[in-house]
PDB file of C-alpha atoms in Angstrom:
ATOM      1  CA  UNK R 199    -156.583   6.017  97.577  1.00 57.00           C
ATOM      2  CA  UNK R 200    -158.799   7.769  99.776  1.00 57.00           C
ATOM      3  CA  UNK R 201    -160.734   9.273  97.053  1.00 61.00           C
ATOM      4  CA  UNK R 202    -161.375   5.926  95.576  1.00 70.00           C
ATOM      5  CA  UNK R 203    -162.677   4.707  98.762  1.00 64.00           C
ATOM      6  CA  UNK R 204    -164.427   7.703  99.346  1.00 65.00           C
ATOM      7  CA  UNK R 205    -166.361   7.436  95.948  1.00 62.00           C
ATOM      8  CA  UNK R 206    -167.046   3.048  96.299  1.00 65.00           C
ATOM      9  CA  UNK R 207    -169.258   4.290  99.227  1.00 65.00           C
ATOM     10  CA  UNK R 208    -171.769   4.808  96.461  1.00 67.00           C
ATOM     11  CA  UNK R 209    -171.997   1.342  94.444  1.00 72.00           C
ATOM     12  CA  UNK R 210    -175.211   1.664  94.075  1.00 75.00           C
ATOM     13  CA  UNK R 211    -175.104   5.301  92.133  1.00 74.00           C
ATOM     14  CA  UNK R 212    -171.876   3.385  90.034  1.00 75.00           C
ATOM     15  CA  UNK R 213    -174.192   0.976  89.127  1.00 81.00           C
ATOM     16  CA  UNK R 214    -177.045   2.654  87.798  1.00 81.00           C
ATOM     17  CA  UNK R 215    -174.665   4.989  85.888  1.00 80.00           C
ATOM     18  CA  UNK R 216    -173.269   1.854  84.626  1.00 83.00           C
ATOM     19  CA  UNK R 217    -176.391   0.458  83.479  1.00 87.00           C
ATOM     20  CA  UNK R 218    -177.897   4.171  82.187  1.00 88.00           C
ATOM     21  CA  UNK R 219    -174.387   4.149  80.434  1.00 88.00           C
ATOM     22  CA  UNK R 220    -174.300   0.628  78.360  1.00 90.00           C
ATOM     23  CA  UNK R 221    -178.325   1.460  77.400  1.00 91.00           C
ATOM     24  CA  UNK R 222    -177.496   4.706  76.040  1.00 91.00           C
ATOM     25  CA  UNK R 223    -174.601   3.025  74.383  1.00 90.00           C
ATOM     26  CA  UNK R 224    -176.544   0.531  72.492  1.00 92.00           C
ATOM     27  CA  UNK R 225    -178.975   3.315  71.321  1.00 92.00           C
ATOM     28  CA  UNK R 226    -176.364   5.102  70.033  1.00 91.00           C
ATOM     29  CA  UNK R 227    -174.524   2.270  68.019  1.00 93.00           C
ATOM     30  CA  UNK R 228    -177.191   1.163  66.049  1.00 93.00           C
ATOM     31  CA  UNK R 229    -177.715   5.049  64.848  1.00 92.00           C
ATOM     32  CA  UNK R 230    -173.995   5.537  64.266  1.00 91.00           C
ATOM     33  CA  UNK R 231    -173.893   2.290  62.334  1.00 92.00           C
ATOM     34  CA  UNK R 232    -176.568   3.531  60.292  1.00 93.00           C
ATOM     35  CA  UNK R 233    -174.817   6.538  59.426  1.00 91.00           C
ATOM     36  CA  UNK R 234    -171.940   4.400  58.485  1.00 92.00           C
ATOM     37  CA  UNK R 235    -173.778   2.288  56.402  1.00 91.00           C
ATOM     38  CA  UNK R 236    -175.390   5.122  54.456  1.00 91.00           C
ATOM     39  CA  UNK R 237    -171.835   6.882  54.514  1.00 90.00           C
ATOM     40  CA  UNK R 238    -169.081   4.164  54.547  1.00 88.00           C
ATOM     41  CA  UNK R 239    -165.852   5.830  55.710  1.00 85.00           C
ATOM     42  CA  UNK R 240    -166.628   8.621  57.506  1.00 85.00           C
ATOM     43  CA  UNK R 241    -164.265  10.585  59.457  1.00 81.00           C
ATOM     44  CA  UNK R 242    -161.624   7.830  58.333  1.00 85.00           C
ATOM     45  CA  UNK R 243    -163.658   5.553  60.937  1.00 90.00           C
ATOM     46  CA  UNK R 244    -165.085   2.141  59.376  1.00 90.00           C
ATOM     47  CA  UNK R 245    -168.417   0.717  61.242  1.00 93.00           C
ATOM     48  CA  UNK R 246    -166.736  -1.412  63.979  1.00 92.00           C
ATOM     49  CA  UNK R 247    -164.301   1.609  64.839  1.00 92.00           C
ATOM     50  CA  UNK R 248    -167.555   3.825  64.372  1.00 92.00           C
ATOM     51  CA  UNK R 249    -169.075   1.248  67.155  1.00 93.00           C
ATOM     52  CA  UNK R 250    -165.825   1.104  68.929  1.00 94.00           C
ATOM     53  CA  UNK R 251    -165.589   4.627  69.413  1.00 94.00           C
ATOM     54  CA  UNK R 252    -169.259   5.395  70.948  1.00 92.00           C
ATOM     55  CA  UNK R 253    -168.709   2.706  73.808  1.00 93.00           C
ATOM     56  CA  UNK R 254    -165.245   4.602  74.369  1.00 93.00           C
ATOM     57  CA  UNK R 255    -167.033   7.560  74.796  1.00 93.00           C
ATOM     58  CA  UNK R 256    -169.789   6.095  76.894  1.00 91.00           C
ATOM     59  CA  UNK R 257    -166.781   4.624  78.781  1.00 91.00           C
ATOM     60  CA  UNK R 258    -165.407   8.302  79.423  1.00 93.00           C
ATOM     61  CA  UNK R 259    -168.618   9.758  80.847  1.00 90.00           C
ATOM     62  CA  UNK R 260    -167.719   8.519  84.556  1.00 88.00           C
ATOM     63  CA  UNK R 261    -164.428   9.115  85.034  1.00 89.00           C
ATOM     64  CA  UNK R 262    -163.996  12.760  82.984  1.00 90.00           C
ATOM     65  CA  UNK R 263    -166.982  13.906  83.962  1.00 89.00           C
ATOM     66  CA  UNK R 264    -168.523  14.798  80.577  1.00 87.00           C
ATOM     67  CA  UNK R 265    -171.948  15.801  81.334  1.00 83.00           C
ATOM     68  CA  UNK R 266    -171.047  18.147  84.192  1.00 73.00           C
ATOM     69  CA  UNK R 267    -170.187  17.252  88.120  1.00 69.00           C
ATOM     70  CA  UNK R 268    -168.674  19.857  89.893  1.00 65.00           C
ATOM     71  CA  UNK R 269    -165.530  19.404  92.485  1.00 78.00           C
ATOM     72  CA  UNK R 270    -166.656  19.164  96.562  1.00 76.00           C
ATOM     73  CA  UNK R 271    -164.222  21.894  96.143  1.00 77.00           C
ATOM     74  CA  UNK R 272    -167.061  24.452  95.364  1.00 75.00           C
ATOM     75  CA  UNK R 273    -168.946  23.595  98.078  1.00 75.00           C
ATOM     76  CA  UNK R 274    -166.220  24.488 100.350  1.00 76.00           C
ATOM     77  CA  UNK R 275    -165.895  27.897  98.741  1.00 76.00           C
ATOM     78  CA  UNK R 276    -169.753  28.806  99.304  1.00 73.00           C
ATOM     79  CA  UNK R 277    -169.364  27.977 102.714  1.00 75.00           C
ATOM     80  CA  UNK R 278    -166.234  29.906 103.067  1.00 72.00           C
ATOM     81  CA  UNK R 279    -164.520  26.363 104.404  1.00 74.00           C
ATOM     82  CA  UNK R 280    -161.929  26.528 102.010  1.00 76.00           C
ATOM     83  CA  UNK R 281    -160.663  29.276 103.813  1.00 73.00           C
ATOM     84  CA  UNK R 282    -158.996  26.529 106.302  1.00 75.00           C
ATOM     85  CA  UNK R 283    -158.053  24.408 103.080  1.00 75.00           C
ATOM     86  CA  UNK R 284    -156.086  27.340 101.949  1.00 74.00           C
ATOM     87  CA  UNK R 285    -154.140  27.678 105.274  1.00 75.00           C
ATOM     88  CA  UNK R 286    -152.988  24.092 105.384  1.00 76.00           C
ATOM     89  CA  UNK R 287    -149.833  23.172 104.358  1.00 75.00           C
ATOM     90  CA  UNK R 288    -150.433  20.494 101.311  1.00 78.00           C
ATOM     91  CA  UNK R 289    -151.413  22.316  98.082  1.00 84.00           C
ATOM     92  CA  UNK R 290    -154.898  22.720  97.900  1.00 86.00           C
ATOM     93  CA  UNK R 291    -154.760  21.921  93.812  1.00 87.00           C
ATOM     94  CA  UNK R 292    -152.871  19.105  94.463  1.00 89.00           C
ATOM     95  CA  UNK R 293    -154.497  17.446  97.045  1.00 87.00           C
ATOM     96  CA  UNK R 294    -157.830  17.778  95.162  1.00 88.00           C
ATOM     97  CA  UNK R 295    -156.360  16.445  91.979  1.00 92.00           C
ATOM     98  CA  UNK R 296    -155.262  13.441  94.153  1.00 89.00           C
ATOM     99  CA  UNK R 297    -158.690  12.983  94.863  1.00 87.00           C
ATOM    100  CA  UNK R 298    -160.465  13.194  91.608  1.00 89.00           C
ATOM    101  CA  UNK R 299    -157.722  10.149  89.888  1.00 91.00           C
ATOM    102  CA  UNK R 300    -159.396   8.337  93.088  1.00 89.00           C
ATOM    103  CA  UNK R 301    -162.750   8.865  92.122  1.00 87.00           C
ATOM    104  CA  UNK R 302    -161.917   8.227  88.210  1.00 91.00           C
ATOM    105  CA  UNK R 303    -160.213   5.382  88.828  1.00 90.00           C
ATOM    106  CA  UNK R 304    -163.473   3.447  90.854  1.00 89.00           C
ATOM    107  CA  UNK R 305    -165.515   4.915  87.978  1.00 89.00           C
ATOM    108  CA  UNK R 306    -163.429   3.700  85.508  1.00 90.00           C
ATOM    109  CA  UNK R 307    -163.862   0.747  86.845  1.00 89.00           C
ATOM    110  CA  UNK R 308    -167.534   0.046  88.024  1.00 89.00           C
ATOM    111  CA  UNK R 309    -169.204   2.624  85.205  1.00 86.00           C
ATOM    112  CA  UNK R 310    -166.333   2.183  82.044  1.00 89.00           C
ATOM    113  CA  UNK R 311    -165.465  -1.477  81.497  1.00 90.00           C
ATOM    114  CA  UNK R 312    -169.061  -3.094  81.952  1.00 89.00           C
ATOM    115  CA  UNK R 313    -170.312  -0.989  78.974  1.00 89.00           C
ATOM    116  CA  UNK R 314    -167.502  -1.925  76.931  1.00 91.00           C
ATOM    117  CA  UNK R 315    -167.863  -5.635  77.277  1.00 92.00           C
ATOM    118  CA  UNK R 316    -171.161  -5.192  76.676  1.00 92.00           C
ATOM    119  CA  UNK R 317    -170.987  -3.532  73.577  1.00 91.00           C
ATOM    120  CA  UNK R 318    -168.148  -5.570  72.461  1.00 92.00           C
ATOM    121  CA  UNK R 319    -170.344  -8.763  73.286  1.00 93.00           C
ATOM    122  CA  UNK R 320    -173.425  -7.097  71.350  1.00 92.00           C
ATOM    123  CA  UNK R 321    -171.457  -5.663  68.454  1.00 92.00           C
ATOM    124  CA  UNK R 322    -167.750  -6.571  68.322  1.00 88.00           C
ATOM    125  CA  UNK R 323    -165.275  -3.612  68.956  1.00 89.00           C
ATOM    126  CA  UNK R 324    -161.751  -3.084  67.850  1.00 88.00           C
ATOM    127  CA  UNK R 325    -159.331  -3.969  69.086  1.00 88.00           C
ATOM    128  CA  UNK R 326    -155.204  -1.762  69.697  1.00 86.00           C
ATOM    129  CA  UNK R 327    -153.238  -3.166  66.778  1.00 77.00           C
ATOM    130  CA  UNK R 328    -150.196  -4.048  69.782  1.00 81.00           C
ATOM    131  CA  UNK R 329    -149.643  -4.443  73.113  1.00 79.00           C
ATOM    132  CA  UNK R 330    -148.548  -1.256  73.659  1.00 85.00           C
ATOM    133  CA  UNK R 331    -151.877   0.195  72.733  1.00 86.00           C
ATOM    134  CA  UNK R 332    -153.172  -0.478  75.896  1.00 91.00           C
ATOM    135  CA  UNK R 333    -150.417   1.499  77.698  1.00 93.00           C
ATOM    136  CA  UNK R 334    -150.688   4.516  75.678  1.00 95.00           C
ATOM    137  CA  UNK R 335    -154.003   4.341  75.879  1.00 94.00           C
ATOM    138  CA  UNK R 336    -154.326   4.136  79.698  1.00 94.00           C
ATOM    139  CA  UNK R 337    -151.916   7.302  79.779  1.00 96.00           C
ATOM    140  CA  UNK R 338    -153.798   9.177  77.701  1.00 96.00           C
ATOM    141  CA  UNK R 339    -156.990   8.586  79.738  1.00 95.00           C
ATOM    142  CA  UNK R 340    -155.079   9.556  82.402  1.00 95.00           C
ATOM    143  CA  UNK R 341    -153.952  12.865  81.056  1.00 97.00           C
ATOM    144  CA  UNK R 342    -157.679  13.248  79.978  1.00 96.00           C
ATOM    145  CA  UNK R 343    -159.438  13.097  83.108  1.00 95.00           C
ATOM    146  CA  UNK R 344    -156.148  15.544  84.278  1.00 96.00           C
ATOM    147  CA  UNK R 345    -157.423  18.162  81.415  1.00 96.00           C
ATOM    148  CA  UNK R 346    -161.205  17.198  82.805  1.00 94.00           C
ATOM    149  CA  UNK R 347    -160.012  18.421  86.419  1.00 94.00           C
ATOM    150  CA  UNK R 348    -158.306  21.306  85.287  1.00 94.00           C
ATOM    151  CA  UNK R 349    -161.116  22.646  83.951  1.00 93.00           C
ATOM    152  CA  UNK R 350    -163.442  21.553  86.628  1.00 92.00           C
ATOM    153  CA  UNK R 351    -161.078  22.767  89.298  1.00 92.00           C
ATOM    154  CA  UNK R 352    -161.079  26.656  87.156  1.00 91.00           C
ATOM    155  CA  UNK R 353    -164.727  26.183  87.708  1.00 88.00           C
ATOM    156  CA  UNK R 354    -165.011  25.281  91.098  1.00 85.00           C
ATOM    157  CA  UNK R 355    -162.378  28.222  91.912  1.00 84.00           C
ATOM    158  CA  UNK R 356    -164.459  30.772  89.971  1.00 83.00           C
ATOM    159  CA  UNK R 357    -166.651  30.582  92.917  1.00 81.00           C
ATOM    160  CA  UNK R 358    -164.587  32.744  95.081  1.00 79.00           C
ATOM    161  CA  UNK R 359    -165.369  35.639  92.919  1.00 80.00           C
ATOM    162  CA  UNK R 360    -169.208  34.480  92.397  1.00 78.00           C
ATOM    163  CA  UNK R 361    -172.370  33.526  94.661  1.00 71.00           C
ATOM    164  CA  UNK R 362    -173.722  31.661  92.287  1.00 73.00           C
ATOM    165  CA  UNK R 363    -172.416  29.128  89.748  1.00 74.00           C
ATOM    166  CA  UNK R 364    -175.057  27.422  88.388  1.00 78.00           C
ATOM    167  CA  UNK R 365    -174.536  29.401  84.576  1.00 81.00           C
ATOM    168  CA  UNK R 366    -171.013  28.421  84.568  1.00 83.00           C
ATOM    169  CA  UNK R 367    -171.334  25.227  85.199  1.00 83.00           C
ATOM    170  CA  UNK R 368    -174.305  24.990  82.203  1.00 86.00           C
ATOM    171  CA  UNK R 369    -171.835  26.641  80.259  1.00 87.00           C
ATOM    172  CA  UNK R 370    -169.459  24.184  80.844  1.00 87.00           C
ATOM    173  CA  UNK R 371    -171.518  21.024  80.066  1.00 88.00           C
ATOM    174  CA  UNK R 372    -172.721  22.455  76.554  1.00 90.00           C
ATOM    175  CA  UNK R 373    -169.023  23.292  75.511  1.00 91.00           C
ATOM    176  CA  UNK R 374    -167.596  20.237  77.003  1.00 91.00           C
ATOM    177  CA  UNK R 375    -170.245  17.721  75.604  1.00 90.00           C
ATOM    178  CA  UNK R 376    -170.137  18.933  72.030  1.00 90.00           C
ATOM    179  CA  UNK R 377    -166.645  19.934  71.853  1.00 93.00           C
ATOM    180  CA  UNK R 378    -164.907  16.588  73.497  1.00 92.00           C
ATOM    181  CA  UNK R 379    -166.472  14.918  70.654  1.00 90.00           C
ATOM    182  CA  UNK R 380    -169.060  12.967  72.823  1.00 90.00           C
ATOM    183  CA  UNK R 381    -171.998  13.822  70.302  1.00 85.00           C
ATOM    184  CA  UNK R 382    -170.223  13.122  66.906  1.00 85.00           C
ATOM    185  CA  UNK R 383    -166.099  12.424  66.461  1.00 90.00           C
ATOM    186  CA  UNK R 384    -164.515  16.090  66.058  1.00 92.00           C
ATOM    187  CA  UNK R 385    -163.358  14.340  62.694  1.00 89.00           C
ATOM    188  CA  UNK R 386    -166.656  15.295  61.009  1.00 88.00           C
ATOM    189  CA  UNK R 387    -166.763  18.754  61.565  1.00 90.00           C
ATOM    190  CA  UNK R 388    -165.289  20.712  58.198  1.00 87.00           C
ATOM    191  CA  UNK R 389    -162.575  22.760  57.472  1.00 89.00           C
ATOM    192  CA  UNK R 390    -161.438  25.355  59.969  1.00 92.00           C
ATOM    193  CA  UNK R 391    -164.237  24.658  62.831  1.00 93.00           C
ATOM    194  CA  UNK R 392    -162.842  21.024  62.621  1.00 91.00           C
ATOM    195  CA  UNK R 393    -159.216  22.192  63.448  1.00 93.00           C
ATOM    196  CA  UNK R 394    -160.442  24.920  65.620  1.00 95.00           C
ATOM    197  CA  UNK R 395    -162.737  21.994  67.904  1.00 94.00           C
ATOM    198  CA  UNK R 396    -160.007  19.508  67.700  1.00 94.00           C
ATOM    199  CA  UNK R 397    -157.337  22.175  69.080  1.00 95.00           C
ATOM    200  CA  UNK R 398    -159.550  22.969  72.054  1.00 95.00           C
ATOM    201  CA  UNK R 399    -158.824  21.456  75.421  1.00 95.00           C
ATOM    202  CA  UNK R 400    -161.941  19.354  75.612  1.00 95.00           C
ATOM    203  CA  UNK R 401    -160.655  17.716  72.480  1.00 95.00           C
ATOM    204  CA  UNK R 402    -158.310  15.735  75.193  1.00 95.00           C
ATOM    205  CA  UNK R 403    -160.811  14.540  77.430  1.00 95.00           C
ATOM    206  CA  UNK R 404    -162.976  12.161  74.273  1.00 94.00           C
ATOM    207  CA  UNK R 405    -161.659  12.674  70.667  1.00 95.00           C
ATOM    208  CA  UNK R 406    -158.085  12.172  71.613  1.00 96.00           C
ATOM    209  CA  UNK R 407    -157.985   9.304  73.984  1.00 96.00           C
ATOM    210  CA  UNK R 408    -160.621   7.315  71.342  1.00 94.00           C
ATOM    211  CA  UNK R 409    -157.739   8.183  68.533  1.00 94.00           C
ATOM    212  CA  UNK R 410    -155.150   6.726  70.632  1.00 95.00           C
ATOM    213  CA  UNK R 411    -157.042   3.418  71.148  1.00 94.00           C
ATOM    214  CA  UNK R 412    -158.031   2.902  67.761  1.00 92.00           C
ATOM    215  CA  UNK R 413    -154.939   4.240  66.381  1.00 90.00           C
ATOM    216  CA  UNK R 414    -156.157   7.180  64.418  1.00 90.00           C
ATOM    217  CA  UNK R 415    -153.636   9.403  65.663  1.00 90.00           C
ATOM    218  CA  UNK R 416    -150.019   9.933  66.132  1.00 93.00           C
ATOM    219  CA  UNK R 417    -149.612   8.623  69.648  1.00 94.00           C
ATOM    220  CA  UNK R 418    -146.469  11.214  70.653  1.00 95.00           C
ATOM    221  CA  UNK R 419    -148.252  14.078  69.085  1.00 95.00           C
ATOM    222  CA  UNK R 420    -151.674  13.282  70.808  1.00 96.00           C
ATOM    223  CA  UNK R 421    -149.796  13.299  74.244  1.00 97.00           C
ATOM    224  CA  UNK R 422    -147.920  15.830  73.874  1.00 97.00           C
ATOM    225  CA  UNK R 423    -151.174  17.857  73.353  1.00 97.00           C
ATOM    226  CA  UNK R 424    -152.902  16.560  76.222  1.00 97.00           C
ATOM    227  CA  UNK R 425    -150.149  17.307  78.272  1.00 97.00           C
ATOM    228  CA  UNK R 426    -149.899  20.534  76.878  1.00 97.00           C
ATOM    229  CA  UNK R 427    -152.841  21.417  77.829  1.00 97.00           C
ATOM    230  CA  UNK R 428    -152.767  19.572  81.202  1.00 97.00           C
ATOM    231  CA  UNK R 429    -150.156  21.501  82.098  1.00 97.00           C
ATOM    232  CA  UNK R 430    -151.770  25.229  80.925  1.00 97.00           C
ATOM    233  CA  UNK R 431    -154.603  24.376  83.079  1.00 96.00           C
ATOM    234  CA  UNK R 432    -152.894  23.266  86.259  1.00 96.00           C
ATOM    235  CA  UNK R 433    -150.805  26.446  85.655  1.00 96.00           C
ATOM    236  CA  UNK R 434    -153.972  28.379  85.144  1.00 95.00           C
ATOM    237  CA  UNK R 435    -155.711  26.835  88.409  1.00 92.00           C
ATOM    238  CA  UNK R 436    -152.459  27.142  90.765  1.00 91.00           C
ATOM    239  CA  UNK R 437    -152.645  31.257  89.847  1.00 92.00           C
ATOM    240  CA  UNK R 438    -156.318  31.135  90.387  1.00 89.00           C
ATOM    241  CA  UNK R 439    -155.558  29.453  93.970  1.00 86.00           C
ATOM    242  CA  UNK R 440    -152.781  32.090  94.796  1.00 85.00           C
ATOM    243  CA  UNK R 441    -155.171  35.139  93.807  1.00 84.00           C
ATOM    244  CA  UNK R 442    -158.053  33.355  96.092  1.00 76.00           C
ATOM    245  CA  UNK R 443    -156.015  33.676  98.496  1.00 73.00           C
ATOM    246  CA  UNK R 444    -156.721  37.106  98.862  1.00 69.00           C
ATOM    247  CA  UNK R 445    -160.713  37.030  98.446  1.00 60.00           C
ATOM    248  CA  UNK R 446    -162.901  34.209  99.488  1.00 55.00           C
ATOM    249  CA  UNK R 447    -166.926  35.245  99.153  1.00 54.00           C
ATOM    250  CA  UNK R 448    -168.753  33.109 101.647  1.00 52.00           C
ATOM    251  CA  UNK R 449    -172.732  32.595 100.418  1.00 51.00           C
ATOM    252  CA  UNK R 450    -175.088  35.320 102.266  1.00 46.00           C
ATOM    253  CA  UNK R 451    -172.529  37.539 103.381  1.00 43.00           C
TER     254      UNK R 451
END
C-alpha cells in the first residue's frame, strides 16, 4: 500500500503517460491492421486479436516498466544509503518488491485501463472466451511485472559493483523492448530465434500475459514459465543482495 500511495502523488505524470499511451496505441493499430489485412492470419492472430494485443501491450508499458525505469533502489546504492537498508531487519528484496506491486498496481490502473477502453471503443477488442480468463489473466500480469522487477532489481544491484549505470540500463531497454514482444508478437519471429525469444525471461513480461488473455496459450504451461522464471530471478537477486553485503561503492569515493 504505501508504494501505491507513494506513486498517486504523481497523477499528473499517470496521466500524461496515459494519454502518450492510448495515442501511440491508435498509431499502432491501424499499422498492425494493415499488416493483417495484407497478411490475414499471422502469428495465428486474426485482426481484432492483432488490435487486441497492441492495446495489451500499450497497457503493460506502466506497470512492467517496458521502456526502462530504474528501482529508487539504485539511487540508494550511489549514495551508499543502502548501506542502512542492508542493516535493517526486513529483507531488502522483499520490501522493494512490495513496493514496485504498489506502484504497478496505481499504474495499472490510471495508465492501463483508459487505453484499453479506448481502443476497444475505437476498434473493438477481444474479449477472454470465460470468466476465468480474467483471473488467469490478472495472475499472469502479476507474475509479469514480478519477472519485470527481478530484472530491474539485478540492475539496480549491479550498481554496487559499478559507478555508473547508465549502459546497463540502455542495454536493458533494447533487450527488453524487442524481446517482450512490445514491437511485433514473438510469434512472428522464425524458426529457432522464435523459440529462442519466446524462452527468454522478457517473453513473461508482454508475449505471455497477451497469450493468456486472448487464449493463445496453454494457461498452466504459460504460468508455470513465468513463475519459473520469477522465481530464478528473485533467487538470482537475493544472492546478489547477500554478496553486496560485502561491497557497497558509494559515487566519488
Amino acid at each position: 500500500m504505501f508504494g501505491f500511495r507513494r506513486h498517486a502523488v504523481y497523477r499528473a505524470a499517470a496521466f500524461a503517460g496515459a494519454l502518450t499511451n492510448t495515442i501511440f496505441g491508435v498509431l499502432r493499430a491501424y499499422v498492425l491492421i494493415a499488416l493483417w489485412h495484407a497478411r490475414p492470419g499471422l502469428a495465428g492472430y486474426d485482426v481484432a486479436d492483432a488490435v487486441t494485443f497492441c492495446f495489451l501491450t500499450q497497457a503493460f508499458i506502466g506497470p512492467m516498466q517496458v521502456f526502462g525505469g530504474a528501482l529508487d533502489l539504485a539511487g540508494r546504492v550511489r549514495t551508499g544509503d543502502v548501506a542502512l537498508d542492508l542493516l535493517r531487519p526486513a529483507s531488502l528484496q522483499l520490501w522493494t518488491l512490495a513496493d514496485d506491486l504498489g506502484r504497478a498496481a496505481y499504474l495499472f490502473i490510471v495508465r492501463s485501463v483508459p487505453p484499453v477502453l479506448i481502443g476497444a471503443a475505437l476498434f473493438g477488442v477481444t474479449l477472454p472466451a470465460h470468466a476465468s480468463g480474467w483471473a488467469w489473466f490478472l495472475v499472469s500480469m502479476i507474475l509479469g511485472v514480478v519477472v519485470s522487477f527481478g530484472l530491474r532489481y539485478l540492475l539496480a544491484m549491479a550498481t554496487c559493483w559499478i559507478v555508473d549505470d547508465r549502459g546497463l540500463l540502455q542495454l536493458s531497454l533494447v533487450m527488453t523492448t524487442f524481446f517482450s514482444g512490445m514491437v511485433l508478437p514473438l510469434n512472428l519471429m522464425p524458426g529457432w530465434f522464435g523459440t529462442f525469444t519466446r524462452a527468454l525471461p522478457w517473453s513473461a513480461m508482454v508475449q505471455v500475459p497477451a497469450d493468456v488473455y486472448l487464449g493463445k496459450t496453454d494457461v498452466a504451461g504459460a504460468l508455470a514459465f513465468q513463475a519459473t522464471w520469477a522465481a530464478v530471478l528473485l533467487a538470482a537477486g537475493a544472492l546478489v543482495t547477500r554478496s553486496a553485503r560485502r561491497k557497497v561503492v558509494i559515487q566519488g569515493g
